[in-house]
Amino acid sequence: MLFADDTVASLAAAVDLVNSAEPPDTMTETAQLKDFFLRHGYTGTRTGGTAELDAVRAQRAPMRRLLTSDRDTAVHLVNDILAEHRAVPQLVRHDDLDYHIHAVAADAPLPVRIAVETAMAMIDLIRANELSRLAICADDTCEGIVLDLSRNRSRRYCSTACGNRNAVAAYRARQR
């Protein structure tokens, strides 16, 4: 494996959160936030209210900027996030997960945990000089982010839908 499990999980969650802003917006209800929280294995407290939903939705633009930045800008953004939230990395073990890094308390607001966990994951990408693992979807009609963790770096589309749409278009073009 190229990166630790918690790095992969945090990056996948960040990409999912950023891509939720793509039409149609898939983070408009508290039930969708709850699904996001559970799907990505976040721990700690959450209020589940509309204020929390609004705060998480507000993270999408800054996360997009972080995930699409060049290396030097990403370093600056990561350092700002960690300083703002006074992140103190610690090794923890909970549930059925082995030791991994948490950098904020479990009772920190969910948007803070998302920001800090994403920043911590970006540290691994920056140090390994692997920011090319994050890209914009190759579909001309989509601005989604692609997280490519494949060995041969072959992932080009943010979703199966985008990949299928382009495959069908290419097939039809060949048939003409």
XYZ file of C-alpha atoms in Angstrom:
176
model
C 0.000 0.000 0.000
C 1.258 3.419 -0.932
C -0.258 5.309 2.023
C -1.508 4.428 5.496
C -5.165 3.478 5.853
C -6.069 6.659 7.733
C -4.476 8.795 5.019
C -6.453 7.021 2.306
C -9.679 7.284 4.331
C -9.209 11.009 4.989
C -8.407 11.754 1.351
C -11.400 9.727 0.149
C -13.676 11.586 2.559
C -12.303 14.967 1.479
C -12.763 14.144 -2.208
C -16.287 12.878 -1.513
C -17.107 16.064 0.395
C -15.735 18.348 -2.332
C -17.466 16.373 -5.070
C -20.783 16.607 -3.202
C -20.905 20.235 -4.371
C -20.949 19.161 -8.030
C -24.418 19.247 -9.612
C -26.617 17.841 -8.321
C -25.566 18.910 -4.809
C -25.627 15.776 -2.653
C -25.088 17.425 0.741
C -28.266 19.413 1.309
C -29.937 17.528 4.164
C -28.849 16.454 7.624
C -29.561 12.828 6.657
C -26.959 13.116 3.883
C -24.448 14.486 6.386
C -25.174 11.567 8.718
C -24.609 9.151 5.827
C -21.313 10.905 5.013
C -20.250 10.707 8.686
C -20.993 6.969 8.846
C -19.708 6.088 5.357
C -16.315 7.598 6.083
C -15.987 6.242 9.609
C -15.735 9.554 11.428
C -15.687 9.233 15.183
C -16.455 11.679 17.919
C -19.394 13.905 18.567
C -21.751 15.451 16.091
C -24.836 17.562 16.566
C -26.642 16.419 13.448
C -28.334 19.791 13.033
C -28.570 22.235 10.183
C -25.829 24.440 11.676
C -23.412 21.514 11.487
C -24.571 20.745 7.950
C -23.976 24.375 6.939
C -20.516 24.357 8.552
C -19.535 21.124 6.770
C -20.879 22.482 3.464
C -18.738 25.584 4.018
C -15.658 23.319 4.128
C -16.134 22.245 0.514
C -14.571 25.294 -1.170
C -11.491 25.442 1.114
C -11.042 21.654 0.749
C -11.271 21.963 -3.043
C -8.599 24.672 -2.969
C -6.367 22.465 -0.807
C -6.851 19.343 -2.935
C -6.162 21.166 -6.205
C -3.238 23.336 -5.079
C 0.345 23.095 -6.190
C 2.777 21.728 -3.636
C 3.973 25.021 -2.109
C 0.440 26.401 -1.804
C -0.748 23.111 -0.276
C 2.020 23.342 2.350
C 0.888 26.853 3.257
C -2.776 25.795 3.477
C -1.982 22.693 5.554
C 0.129 24.698 7.983
C -2.642 27.292 8.321
C -5.280 24.636 9.054
C -3.127 22.886 11.638
C -2.179 26.152 13.351
C -5.729 27.512 13.337
C -7.086 24.410 15.063
C -4.039 23.880 17.300
C -3.631 20.346 16.010
C -1.600 18.044 18.231
C -1.044 14.717 16.470
C -1.416 11.664 18.677
C -1.508 7.964 18.005
C -4.844 6.447 18.987
C -6.533 3.081 18.712
C -10.293 2.695 18.877
C -13.098 0.471 17.678
C -11.453 -2.212 15.523
C -8.836 0.131 14.070
C -5.157 -0.220 14.910
C -3.003 2.790 15.783
C -3.562 5.806 13.590
C -3.245 9.573 13.970
C -5.828 11.935 15.405
C -4.796 15.552 15.706
C -7.846 17.091 17.383
C -10.072 15.972 20.219
C -13.018 13.682 19.518
C -15.358 16.387 20.801
C -14.079 18.985 18.316
C -16.776 20.072 15.859
C -17.127 17.803 12.836
C -15.996 20.484 10.328
C -12.797 20.968 12.372
C -12.137 17.222 12.421
C -12.684 17.048 8.652
C -10.303 19.963 8.012
C -7.563 18.680 10.318
C -7.783 15.052 9.169
C -7.597 16.197 5.547
C -4.606 18.406 6.345
C -2.867 15.493 8.080
C -3.492 13.271 5.043
C -2.169 15.966 2.727
C 1.074 15.963 4.713
C 1.712 12.421 3.492
C 1.009 13.372 -0.135
C 3.199 16.457 0.069
C 6.114 14.655 1.724
C 5.948 11.845 -0.833
C 5.632 14.408 -3.654
C 2.459 12.613 -4.763
C 0.025 15.497 -5.272
C -0.457 14.186 -8.806
C -2.654 11.527 -7.174
C -5.294 14.278 -7.025
C -6.665 15.615 -10.307
C -9.732 17.117 -11.939
C -12.056 14.655 -13.699
C -11.175 14.109 -17.376
C -14.850 14.488 -18.360
C -15.167 17.905 -20.030
C -18.547 18.471 -18.361
C -17.378 17.671 -14.820
C -15.240 19.508 -12.277
C -15.119 16.628 -9.770
C -11.861 15.640 -8.109
C -10.252 12.275 -8.787
C -8.248 10.460 -6.117
C -6.014 8.042 -8.022
C -4.406 5.475 -5.755
C -3.868 2.935 -8.537
C -0.361 1.609 -9.131
C -0.292 2.673 -12.743
C -1.966 6.059 -12.116
C -4.669 5.282 -14.649
C -7.755 6.705 -12.958
C -9.093 9.638 -14.975
C -12.711 10.046 -13.899
C -14.258 10.986 -10.570
C -17.066 8.456 -10.890
C -18.248 5.497 -12.884
C -20.911 7.737 -14.437
C -18.288 10.077 -15.918
C -16.184 7.155 -17.132
C -19.175 5.439 -18.734
C -20.395 8.645 -20.385
C -16.984 9.118 -22.021
C -16.677 5.463 -23.018
C -20.084 5.586 -24.721
C -19.173 8.837 -26.473
C -15.882 7.332 -27.701
C -17.686 4.192 -28.897
C -20.262 6.227 -30.790
C -17.531 8.362 -32.352
C -15.724 5.218 -33.537
C -18.959 3.829 -35.009
C -19.485 6.952 -37.148
